Amino acid sequence: MFKRTVFALAISAVLGTAQAAPVCQPSAYNVWLDVSGSMMLPQENGSAESDDGKDVPKIAHAKVFLKKLAQANQGESETGIFTVAPFTIQQEPAKLSAEEYARLLDEKIPENLESVGRMTWLGERAKAQLSREKHLVLVTDGDFSKWKQDSKVPAKKAFDAFRAGGGKLTVLSLAGNDEEVARLHEVFGESDIVDLVSVLRDIRQTDQVVERILDRRCTPAEAPVLELQGINFDFDKATLTSGSSRILDEALNVIRLQYAGRKMEIVGWTDSAGSDAYNGKLSLARAETVKRYFAGHGVDPERMTVRGAGKSFAYDNGTAHGRWMNRRVDIRFPGK
């Protein structure tokens, strides 16, 4: 891909052109929140205290981190909010601002549900959703219930199948003691588990886990293209039109200022009249004309390659002006 800069007869705006920065897109993810009874209880290994002096429940720790995650995401990728124990869809995947995400968490995820008799488990609806997931963040404090196991989906088997199918899983653990930690390891192993309470105590760890989840994929900056309009060619010719020298001199100034030492590809174009074979030769002759001009004005010929691209359809060949615009040369800078 190339970032295009047009050199028209008015050149001044081009001189400030800079390369585009790499584009880094965070990965889409869905959050599954364990809202079982134990998540409504204070954290055993170091719960924070609220303004009124009461211990903060585990689910509140979860929401603190998820809001930080949403803040870093900035609505750039889709995320949904689901619960387990019981399984519900609180928010279908969508691109949400950090403010909207925080509001939904506070509205839809209570912190004062009944803590007795509400266990962590997976059912068929959760299993079906899991089969559709690609990137999952699960917040839980541990034990998946084995009570009435025949009516439940085995958690280890379900999550093993998810990962075997290429799913990415991060488990944010709010396990409060060694027994709960051991139960988490029994289901998930150790590699995908993050101790959320420890992470929240250290801003650097928090940032690291956030970036691990977002897993930003960066695409390289687009290579710039200088589209030389105004150094166009007369019909069926490779000779420069009047006034072209001034445009080429301005282009040379930009090359010296912004792309000194860079390799460049000079690409010639024609309009759509004539055969492909003829236009291929004509477009190459046009590129070679520009190369000779640059070489004659101090550009090392070893920096320059030429190519005839043939017919251009970038502009409307149905009009005289469009055909004139298509008879041009592009200067591309494919890499440093």
PDB file of N, CA and C in Angstrom, residues 240-328:
ATOM      1  N   LEU A 240       8.399  15.853 -22.191  1.00  0.00           N
ATOM      2  CA  LEU A 240       7.743  16.623 -21.144  1.00  0.00           C
ATOM      3  C   LEU A 240       7.024  17.828 -21.730  1.00  0.00           C
ATOM      4  N   THR A 241       5.875  18.162 -21.144  1.00  0.00           N
ATOM      5  CA  THR A 241       5.141  19.347 -21.566  1.00  0.00           C
ATOM      6  C   THR A 241       5.801  20.592 -21.007  1.00  0.00           C
ATOM      7  N   SER A 242       5.440  21.750 -21.552  1.00  0.00           N
ATOM      8  CA  SER A 242       5.989  23.010 -21.059  1.00  0.00           C
ATOM      9  C   SER A 242       5.603  23.207 -19.595  1.00  0.00           C
ATOM     10  N   GLY A 243       6.507  23.736 -18.826  1.00  0.00           N
ATOM     11  CA  GLY A 243       6.259  23.951 -17.402  1.00  0.00           C
ATOM     12  C   GLY A 243       6.618  22.772 -16.533  1.00  0.00           C
ATOM     13  N   SER A 244       6.966  21.632 -17.163  1.00  0.00           N
ATOM     14  CA  SER A 244       7.260  20.437 -16.373  1.00  0.00           C
ATOM     15  C   SER A 244       8.529  20.567 -15.551  1.00  0.00           C
ATOM     16  N   SER A 245       9.490  21.324 -16.058  1.00  0.00           N
ATOM     17  CA  SER A 245      10.758  21.454 -15.327  1.00  0.00           C
ATOM     18  C   SER A 245      10.544  22.030 -13.936  1.00  0.00           C
ATOM     19  N   ARG A 246       9.647  23.022 -13.829  1.00  0.00           N
ATOM     20  CA  ARG A 246       9.409  23.621 -12.510  1.00  0.00           C
ATOM     21  C   ARG A 246       8.813  22.600 -11.554  1.00  0.00           C
ATOM     22  N   ILE A 247       7.891  21.783 -12.047  1.00  0.00           N
ATOM     23  CA  ILE A 247       7.277  20.747 -11.204  1.00  0.00           C
ATOM     24  C   ILE A 247       8.324  19.725 -10.780  1.00  0.00           C
ATOM     25  N   LEU A 248       9.167  19.307 -11.721  1.00  0.00           N
ATOM     26  CA  LEU A 248      10.201  18.328 -11.383  1.00  0.00           C
ATOM     27  C   LEU A 248      11.205  18.916 -10.401  1.00  0.00           C
ATOM     28  N   ASP A 249      11.512  20.195 -10.537  1.00  0.00           N
ATOM     29  CA  ASP A 249      12.428  20.830  -9.589  1.00  0.00           C
ATOM     30  C   ASP A 249      11.829  20.867  -8.180  1.00  0.00           C
ATOM     31  N   GLU A 250      10.532  21.138  -8.087  1.00  0.00           N
ATOM     32  CA  GLU A 250       9.861  21.108  -6.776  1.00  0.00           C
ATOM     33  C   GLU A 250       9.878  19.687  -6.215  1.00  0.00           C
ATOM     34  N   ALA A 251       9.645  18.702  -7.060  1.00  0.00           N
ATOM     35  CA  ALA A 251       9.691  17.307  -6.615  1.00  0.00           C
ATOM     36  C   ALA A 251      11.086  16.951  -6.111  1.00  0.00           C
ATOM     37  N   LEU A 252      12.096  17.429  -6.819  1.00  0.00           N
ATOM     38  CA  LEU A 252      13.475  17.190  -6.379  1.00  0.00           C
ATOM     39  C   LEU A 252      13.723  17.787  -4.995  1.00  0.00           C
ATOM     40  N   ASN A 253      13.198  18.972  -4.735  1.00  0.00           N
ATOM     41  CA  ASN A 253      13.361  19.578  -3.415  1.00  0.00           C
ATOM     42  C   ASN A 253      12.752  18.713  -2.328  1.00  0.00           C
ATOM     43  N   VAL A 254      11.543  18.178  -2.578  1.00  0.00           N
ATOM     44  CA  VAL A 254      10.889  17.314  -1.595  1.00  0.00           C
ATOM     45  C   VAL A 254      11.693  16.037  -1.396  1.00  0.00           C
ATOM     46  N   ILE A 255      12.182  15.456  -2.471  1.00  0.00           N
ATOM     47  CA  ILE A 255      12.987  14.227  -2.362  1.00  0.00           C
ATOM     48  C   ILE A 255      14.235  14.480  -1.528  1.00  0.00           C
ATOM     49  N   ARG A 256      14.893  15.618  -1.750  1.00  0.00           N
ATOM     50  CA  ARG A 256      16.107  15.920  -0.988  1.00  0.00           C
ATOM     51  C   ARG A 256      15.808  16.185   0.486  1.00  0.00           C
ATOM     52  N   LEU A 257      14.675  16.844   0.752  1.00  0.00           N
ATOM     53  CA  LEU A 257      14.333  17.192   2.130  1.00  0.00           C
ATOM     54  C   LEU A 257      13.803  16.005   2.919  1.00  0.00           C
ATOM     55  N   GLN A 258      12.952  15.217   2.294  1.00  0.00           N
ATOM     56  CA  GLN A 258      12.229  14.186   3.042  1.00  0.00           C
ATOM     57  C   GLN A 258      12.695  12.764   2.761  1.00  0.00           C
ATOM     58  N   TYR A 259      13.290  12.530   1.616  1.00  0.00           N
ATOM     59  CA  TYR A 259      13.605  11.152   1.228  1.00  0.00           C
ATOM     60  C   TYR A 259      15.057  11.019   0.781  1.00  0.00           C
ATOM     61  N   ALA A 260      15.924  11.792   1.395  1.00  0.00           N
ATOM     62  CA  ALA A 260      17.334  11.765   1.030  1.00  0.00           C
ATOM     63  C   ALA A 260      17.893  10.358   1.200  1.00  0.00           C
ATOM     64  N   GLY A 261      18.531   9.859   0.159  1.00  0.00           N
ATOM     65  CA  GLY A 261      19.144   8.541   0.231  1.00  0.00           C
ATOM     66  C   GLY A 261      18.198   7.382   0.019  1.00  0.00           C
ATOM     67  N   ARG A 262      16.885   7.660  -0.038  1.00  0.00           N
ATOM     68  CA  ARG A 262      15.911   6.571  -0.187  1.00  0.00           C
ATOM     69  C   ARG A 262      15.903   6.052  -1.614  1.00  0.00           C
ATOM     70  N   LYS A 263      15.734   4.746  -1.752  1.00  0.00           N
ATOM     71  CA  LYS A 263      15.474   4.166  -3.053  1.00  0.00           C
ATOM     72  C   LYS A 263      14.117   4.653  -3.545  1.00  0.00           C
ATOM     73  N   MET A 264      13.978   4.776  -4.863  1.00  0.00           N
ATOM     74  CA  MET A 264      12.694   5.202  -5.409  1.00  0.00           C
ATOM     75  C   MET A 264      12.389   4.446  -6.692  1.00  0.00           C
ATOM     76  N   GLU A 265      11.110   4.229  -6.891  1.00  0.00           N
ATOM     77  CA  GLU A 265      10.642   3.613  -8.126  1.00  0.00           C
ATOM     78  C   GLU A 265       9.865   4.669  -8.901  1.00  0.00           C
ATOM     79  N   ILE A 266      10.246   4.881 -10.161  1.00  0.00           N
ATOM     80  CA  ILE A 266       9.575   5.853 -11.016  1.00  0.00           C
ATOM     81  C   ILE A 266       8.646   5.073 -11.935  1.00  0.00           C
ATOM     82  N   VAL A 267       7.349   5.359 -11.821  1.00  0.00           N
ATOM     83  CA  VAL A 267       6.332   4.569 -12.516  1.00  0.00           C
ATOM     84  C   VAL A 267       5.623   5.463 -13.532  1.00  0.00           C
ATOM     85  N   GLY A 268       5.700   5.095 -14.793  1.00  0.00           N
ATOM     86  CA  GLY A 268       5.042   5.854 -15.840  1.00  0.00           C
ATOM     87  C   GLY A 268       3.666   5.299 -16.161  1.00  0.00           C
ATOM     88  N   TRP A 269       2.755   6.193 -16.576  1.00  0.00           N
ATOM     89  CA  TRP A 269       1.373   5.827 -16.895  1.00  0.00           C
ATOM     90  C   TRP A 269       0.955   6.474 -18.222  1.00  0.00           C
ATOM     91  N   THR A 270      -0.087   5.891 -18.811  1.00  0.00           N
ATOM     92  CA  THR A 270      -0.716   6.469 -19.997  1.00  0.00           C
ATOM     93  C   THR A 270      -2.213   6.565 -19.755  1.00  0.00           C
ATOM     94  N   ASP A 271      -2.922   7.201 -20.699  1.00  0.00           N
ATOM     95  CA  ASP A 271      -4.375   7.114 -20.658  1.00  0.00           C
ATOM     96  C   ASP A 271      -4.794   5.783 -21.301  1.00  0.00           C
ATOM     97  N   SER A 272      -6.087   5.591 -21.539  1.00  0.00           N
ATOM     98  CA  SER A 272      -6.574   4.279 -21.977  1.00  0.00           C
ATOM     99  C   SER A 272      -6.617   4.103 -23.487  1.00  0.00           C
ATOM    100  N   ALA A 273      -6.204   5.117 -24.240  1.00  0.00           N
ATOM    101  CA  ALA A 273      -6.239   4.995 -25.696  1.00  0.00           C
ATOM    102  C   ALA A 273      -5.102   4.094 -26.178  1.00  0.00           C
ATOM    103  N   GLY A 274      -5.388   3.232 -27.128  1.00  0.00           N
ATOM    104  CA  GLY A 274      -4.352   2.390 -27.710  1.00  0.00           C
ATOM    105  C   GLY A 274      -4.286   1.018 -27.071  1.00  0.00           C
ATOM    106  N   SER A 275      -3.376   0.207 -27.590  1.00  0.00           N
ATOM    107  CA  SER A 275      -3.254  -1.180 -27.128  1.00  0.00           C
ATOM    108  C   SER A 275      -2.466  -1.253 -25.834  1.00  0.00           C
ATOM    109  N   ASP A 276      -2.646  -2.350 -25.114  1.00  0.00           N
ATOM    110  CA  ASP A 276      -1.901  -2.538 -23.863  1.00  0.00           C
ATOM    111  C   ASP A 276      -0.397  -2.604 -24.119  1.00  0.00           C
ATOM    112  N   ALA A 277      -0.008  -3.308 -25.194  1.00  0.00           N
ATOM    113  CA  ALA A 277       1.414  -3.463 -25.479  1.00  0.00           C
ATOM    114  C   ALA A 277       2.057  -2.113 -25.787  1.00  0.00           C
ATOM    115  N   TYR A 278       1.389  -1.317 -26.608  1.00  0.00           N
ATOM    116  CA  TYR A 278       1.933  -0.009 -26.968  1.00  0.00           C
ATOM    117  C   TYR A 278       2.026   0.893 -25.737  1.00  0.00           C
ATOM    118  N   ASN A 279       0.987   0.893 -24.914  1.00  0.00           N
ATOM    119  CA  ASN A 279       0.980   1.756 -23.731  1.00  0.00           C
ATOM    120  C   ASN A 279       1.993   1.310 -22.693  1.00  0.00           C
ATOM    121  N   GLY A 280       2.274   0.025 -22.654  1.00  0.00           N
ATOM    122  CA  GLY A 280       3.327  -0.437 -21.755  1.00  0.00           C
ATOM    123  C   GLY A 280       4.669   0.165 -22.112  1.00  0.00           C
ATOM    124  N   LYS A 281       4.993   0.190 -23.425  1.00  0.00           N
ATOM    125  CA  LYS A 281       6.252   0.782 -23.883  1.00  0.00           C
ATOM    126  C   LYS A 281       6.266   2.290 -23.678  1.00  0.00           C
ATOM    127  N   LEU A 282       5.130   2.942 -23.975  1.00  0.00           N
ATOM    128  CA  LEU A 282       5.063   4.392 -23.845  1.00  0.00           C
ATOM    129  C   LEU A 282       5.197   4.818 -22.381  1.00  0.00           C
ATOM    130  N   SER A 283       4.540   4.107 -21.469  1.00  0.00           N
ATOM    131  CA  SER A 283       4.622   4.467 -20.052  1.00  0.00           C
ATOM    132  C   SER A 283       6.039   4.279 -19.519  1.00  0.00           C
ATOM    133  N   LEU A 284       6.743   3.250 -20.011  1.00  0.00           N
ATOM    134  CA  LEU A 284       8.130   3.046 -19.605  1.00  0.00           C
ATOM    135  C   LEU A 284       9.014   4.186 -20.115  1.00  0.00           C
ATOM    136  N   ALA A 285       8.771   4.614 -21.346  1.00  0.00           N
ATOM    137  CA  ALA A 285       9.556   5.723 -21.892  1.00  0.00           C
ATOM    138  C   ALA A 285       9.351   6.983 -21.072  1.00  0.00           C
ATOM    139  N   ARG A 286       8.138   7.199 -20.578  1.00  0.00           N
ATOM    140  CA  ARG A 286       7.864   8.374 -19.752  1.00  0.00           C
ATOM    141  C   ARG A 286       8.614   8.296 -18.419  1.00  0.00           C
ATOM    142  N   ALA A 287       8.625   7.114 -17.813  1.00  0.00           N
ATOM    143  CA  ALA A 287       9.369   6.949 -16.557  1.00  0.00           C
ATOM    144  C   ALA A 287      10.853   7.188 -16.767  1.00  0.00           C
ATOM    145  N   GLU A 288      11.385   6.703 -17.889  1.00  0.00           N
ATOM    146  CA  GLU A 288      12.804   6.878 -18.167  1.00  0.00           C
ATOM    147  C   GLU A 288      13.146   8.357 -18.409  1.00  0.00           C
ATOM    148  N   THR A 289      12.191   9.114 -18.993  1.00  0.00           N
ATOM    149  CA  THR A 289      12.406  10.540 -19.195  1.00  0.00           C
ATOM    150  C   THR A 289      12.600  11.253 -17.855  1.00  0.00           C
ATOM    151  N   VAL A 290      11.764  10.915 -16.869  1.00  0.00           N
ATOM    152  CA  VAL A 290      11.875  11.533 -15.547  1.00  0.00           C
ATOM    153  C   VAL A 290      13.161  11.096 -14.855  1.00  0.00           C
ATOM    154  N   LYS A 291      13.520   9.834 -15.006  1.00  0.00           N
ATOM    155  CA  LYS A 291      14.766   9.366 -14.396  1.00  0.00           C
ATOM    156  C   LYS A 291      15.960  10.137 -14.955  1.00  0.00           C
ATOM    157  N   ARG A 292      15.974  10.352 -16.256  1.00  0.00           N
ATOM    158  CA  ARG A 292      17.086  11.095 -16.859  1.00  0.00           C
ATOM    159  C   ARG A 292      17.142  12.522 -16.312  1.00  0.00           C
ATOM    160  N   TYR A 293      15.964  13.124 -16.116  1.00  0.00           N
ATOM    161  CA  TYR A 293      15.936  14.491 -15.589  1.00  0.00           C
ATOM    162  C   TYR A 293      16.497  14.518 -14.170  1.00  0.00           C
ATOM    163  N   PHE A 294      16.049  13.577 -13.328  1.00  0.00           N
ATOM    164  CA  PHE A 294      16.541  13.531 -11.945  1.00  0.00           C
ATOM    165  C   PHE A 294      18.043  13.262 -11.908  1.00  0.00           C
ATOM    166  N   ALA A 295      18.509  12.323 -12.745  1.00  0.00           N
ATOM    167  CA  ALA A 295      19.939  11.991 -12.761  1.00  0.00           C
ATOM    168  C   ALA A 295      20.757  13.203 -13.194  1.00  0.00           C
ATOM    169  N   GLY A 296      20.203  13.963 -14.131  1.00  0.00           N
ATOM    170  CA  GLY A 296      20.899  15.154 -14.585  1.00  0.00           C
ATOM    171  C   GLY A 296      20.917  16.264 -13.562  1.00  0.00           C
ATOM    172  N   HIS A 297      20.125  16.121 -12.496  1.00  0.00           N
ATOM    173  CA  HIS A 297      20.082  17.134 -11.435  1.00  0.00           C
ATOM    174  C   HIS A 297      20.572  16.565 -10.099  1.00  0.00           C
ATOM    175  N   GLY A 298      21.454  15.573 -10.177  1.00  0.00           N
ATOM    176  CA  GLY A 298      22.190  15.154  -8.987  1.00  0.00           C
ATOM    177  C   GLY A 298      21.671  13.941  -8.244  1.00  0.00           C
ATOM    178  N   VAL A 299      20.592  13.303  -8.696  1.00  0.00           N
ATOM    179  CA  VAL A 299      20.107  12.102  -8.017  1.00  0.00           C
ATOM    180  C   VAL A 299      20.890  10.900  -8.542  1.00  0.00           C
ATOM    181  N   ASP A 300      21.436  10.131  -7.624  1.00  0.00           N
ATOM    182  CA  ASP A 300      22.219   8.942  -7.991  1.00  0.00           C
ATOM    183  C   ASP A 300      21.345   7.974  -8.784  1.00  0.00           C
ATOM    184  N   PRO A 301      21.716   7.638 -10.018  1.00  0.00           N
ATOM    185  CA  PRO A 301      20.910   6.697 -10.808  1.00  0.00           C
ATOM    186  C   PRO A 301      20.705   5.341 -10.129  1.00  0.00           C
ATOM    187  N   GLU A 302      21.645   4.960  -9.239  1.00  0.00           N
ATOM    188  CA  GLU A 302      21.521   3.669  -8.550  1.00  0.00           C
ATOM    189  C   GLU A 302      20.335   3.655  -7.582  1.00  0.00           C
ATOM    190  N   ARG A 303      19.885   4.851  -7.179  1.00  0.00           N
ATOM    191  CA  ARG A 303      18.727   4.925  -6.286  1.00  0.00           C
ATOM    192  C   ARG A 303      17.417   4.697  -7.032  1.00  0.00           C
ATOM    193  N   MET A 304      17.443   4.801  -8.352  1.00  0.00           N
ATOM    194  CA  MET A 304      16.191   4.865  -9.113  1.00  0.00           C
ATOM    195  C   MET A 304      15.992   3.631  -9.974  1.00  0.00           C
ATOM    196  N   THR A 305      14.799   3.081  -9.902  1.00  0.00           N
ATOM    197  CA  THR A 305      14.356   2.069 -10.854  1.00  0.00           C
ATOM    198  C   THR A 305      13.156   2.630 -11.602  1.00  0.00           C
ATOM    199  N   VAL A 306      12.903   2.092 -12.788  1.00  0.00           N
ATOM    200  CA  VAL A 306      11.787   2.589 -13.592  1.00  0.00           C
ATOM    201  C   VAL A 306      10.871   1.423 -13.956  1.00  0.00           C
ATOM    202  N   ARG A 307       9.611   1.782 -14.144  1.00  0.00           N
ATOM    203  CA  ARG A 307       8.616   0.769 -14.543  1.00  0.00           C
ATOM    204  C   ARG A 307       7.534   1.441 -15.375  1.00  0.00           C
ATOM    205  N   GLY A 308       7.136   0.770 -16.418  1.00  0.00           N
ATOM    206  CA  GLY A 308       6.010   1.236 -17.212  1.00  0.00           C
ATOM    207  C   GLY A 308       4.766   0.475 -16.803  1.00  0.00           C
ATOM    208  N   ALA A 309       3.802   1.163 -16.215  1.00  0.00           N
ATOM    209  CA  ALA A 309       2.607   0.511 -15.698  1.00  0.00           C
ATOM    210  C   ALA A 309       1.465   0.464 -16.710  1.00  0.00           C
ATOM    211  N   GLY A 310       1.655   1.091 -17.862  1.00  0.00           N
ATOM    212  CA  GLY A 310       0.631   1.031 -18.888  1.00  0.00           C
ATOM    213  C   GLY A 310      -0.519   1.977 -18.616  1.00  0.00           C
ATOM    214  N   LYS A 311      -1.717   1.503 -18.939  1.00  0.00           N
ATOM    215  CA  LYS A 311      -2.906   2.349 -18.844  1.00  0.00           C
ATOM    216  C   LYS A 311      -3.277   2.646 -17.395  1.00  0.00           C
ATOM    217  N   SER A 312      -3.641   3.893 -17.169  1.00  0.00           N
ATOM    218  CA  SER A 312      -4.136   4.299 -15.848  1.00  0.00           C
ATOM    219  C   SER A 312      -5.635   4.566 -15.922  1.00  0.00           C
ATOM    220  N   PHE A 313      -6.316   4.121 -14.870  1.00  0.00           N
ATOM    221  CA  PHE A 313      -7.749   4.394 -14.751  1.00  0.00           C
ATOM    222  C   PHE A 313      -8.040   5.146 -13.443  1.00  0.00           C
ATOM    223  N   ALA A 314      -6.990   5.789 -12.913  1.00  0.00           N
ATOM    224  CA  ALA A 314      -7.166   6.546 -11.671  1.00  0.00           C
ATOM    225  C   ALA A 314      -8.103   7.727 -11.879  1.00  0.00           C
ATOM    226  N   TYR A 315      -8.112   8.256 -13.080  1.00  0.00           N
ATOM    227  CA  TYR A 315      -8.980   9.389 -13.420  1.00  0.00           C
ATOM    228  C   TYR A 315      -9.833   9.002 -14.624  1.00  0.00           C
ATOM    229  N   ASP A 316     -10.854   9.767 -14.885  1.00  0.00           N
ATOM    230  CA  ASP A 316     -11.857   9.422 -15.893  1.00  0.00           C
ATOM    231  C   ASP A 316     -11.299   9.568 -17.306  1.00  0.00           C
ATOM    232  N   ASN A 317     -11.114   8.440 -17.971  1.00  0.00           N
ATOM    233  CA  ASN A 317     -10.624   8.476 -19.342  1.00  0.00           C
ATOM    234  C   ASN A 317     -11.685   8.938 -20.333  1.00  0.00           C
ATOM    235  N   GLY A 318     -12.895   9.151 -19.844  1.00  0.00           N
ATOM    236  CA  GLY A 318     -13.963   9.631 -20.702  1.00  0.00           C
ATOM    237  C   GLY A 318     -13.951  11.135 -20.915  1.00  0.00           C
ATOM    238  N   THR A 319     -13.050  11.827 -20.224  1.00  0.00           N
ATOM    239  CA  THR A 319     -12.938  13.282 -20.387  1.00  0.00           C
ATOM    240  C   THR A 319     -11.510  13.633 -20.770  1.00  0.00           C
ATOM    241  N   ALA A 320     -11.365  14.767 -21.458  1.00  0.00           N
ATOM    242  CA  ALA A 320     -10.027  15.207 -21.860  1.00  0.00           C
ATOM    243  C   ALA A 320      -9.150  15.469 -20.640  1.00  0.00           C
ATOM    244  N   HIS A 321      -9.750  16.083 -19.602  1.00  0.00           N
ATOM    245  CA  HIS A 321      -8.969  16.369 -18.399  1.00  0.00           C
ATOM    246  C   HIS A 321      -8.551  15.080 -17.699  1.00  0.00           C
ATOM    247  N   GLY A 322      -9.450  14.108 -17.613  1.00  0.00           N
ATOM    248  CA  GLY A 322      -9.113  12.840 -16.973  1.00  0.00           C
ATOM    249  C   GLY A 322      -8.008  12.109 -17.701  1.00  0.00           C
ATOM    250  N   ARG A 323      -8.062  12.130 -19.046  1.00  0.00           N
ATOM    251  CA  ARG A 323      -6.993  11.483 -19.813  1.00  0.00           C
ATOM    252  C   ARG A 323      -5.659  12.194 -19.586  1.00  0.00           C
ATOM    253  N   TRP A 324      -5.699  13.512 -19.510  1.00  0.00           N
ATOM    254  CA  TRP A 324      -4.477  14.286 -19.244  1.00  0.00           C
ATOM    255  C   TRP A 324      -3.903  13.935 -17.875  1.00  0.00           C
ATOM    256  N   MET A 325      -4.772  13.772 -16.865  1.00  0.00           N
ATOM    257  CA  MET A 325      -4.332  13.406 -15.513  1.00  0.00           C
ATOM    258  C   MET A 325      -3.718  12.010 -15.480  1.00  0.00           C
ATOM    259  N   ASN A 326      -4.223  11.117 -16.296  1.00  0.00           N
ATOM    260  CA  ASN A 326      -3.699   9.753 -16.311  1.00  0.00           C
ATOM    261  C   ASN A 326      -2.340   9.652 -16.989  1.00  0.00           C
ATOM    262  N   ARG A 327      -1.989  10.623 -17.850  1.00  0.00           N
ATOM    263  CA  ARG A 327      -0.675  10.624 -18.506  1.00  0.00           C
ATOM    264  C   ARG A 327       0.325  11.293 -17.553  1.00  0.00           C
ATOM    265  N   ARG A 328       0.863  10.526 -16.655  1.00  0.00           N
ATOM    266  CA  ARG A 328       1.645  11.089 -15.547  1.00  0.00           C
ATOM    267  C   ARG A 328       2.741  10.115 -15.133  1.00  0.00           C
TER     268      ARG A 328
END
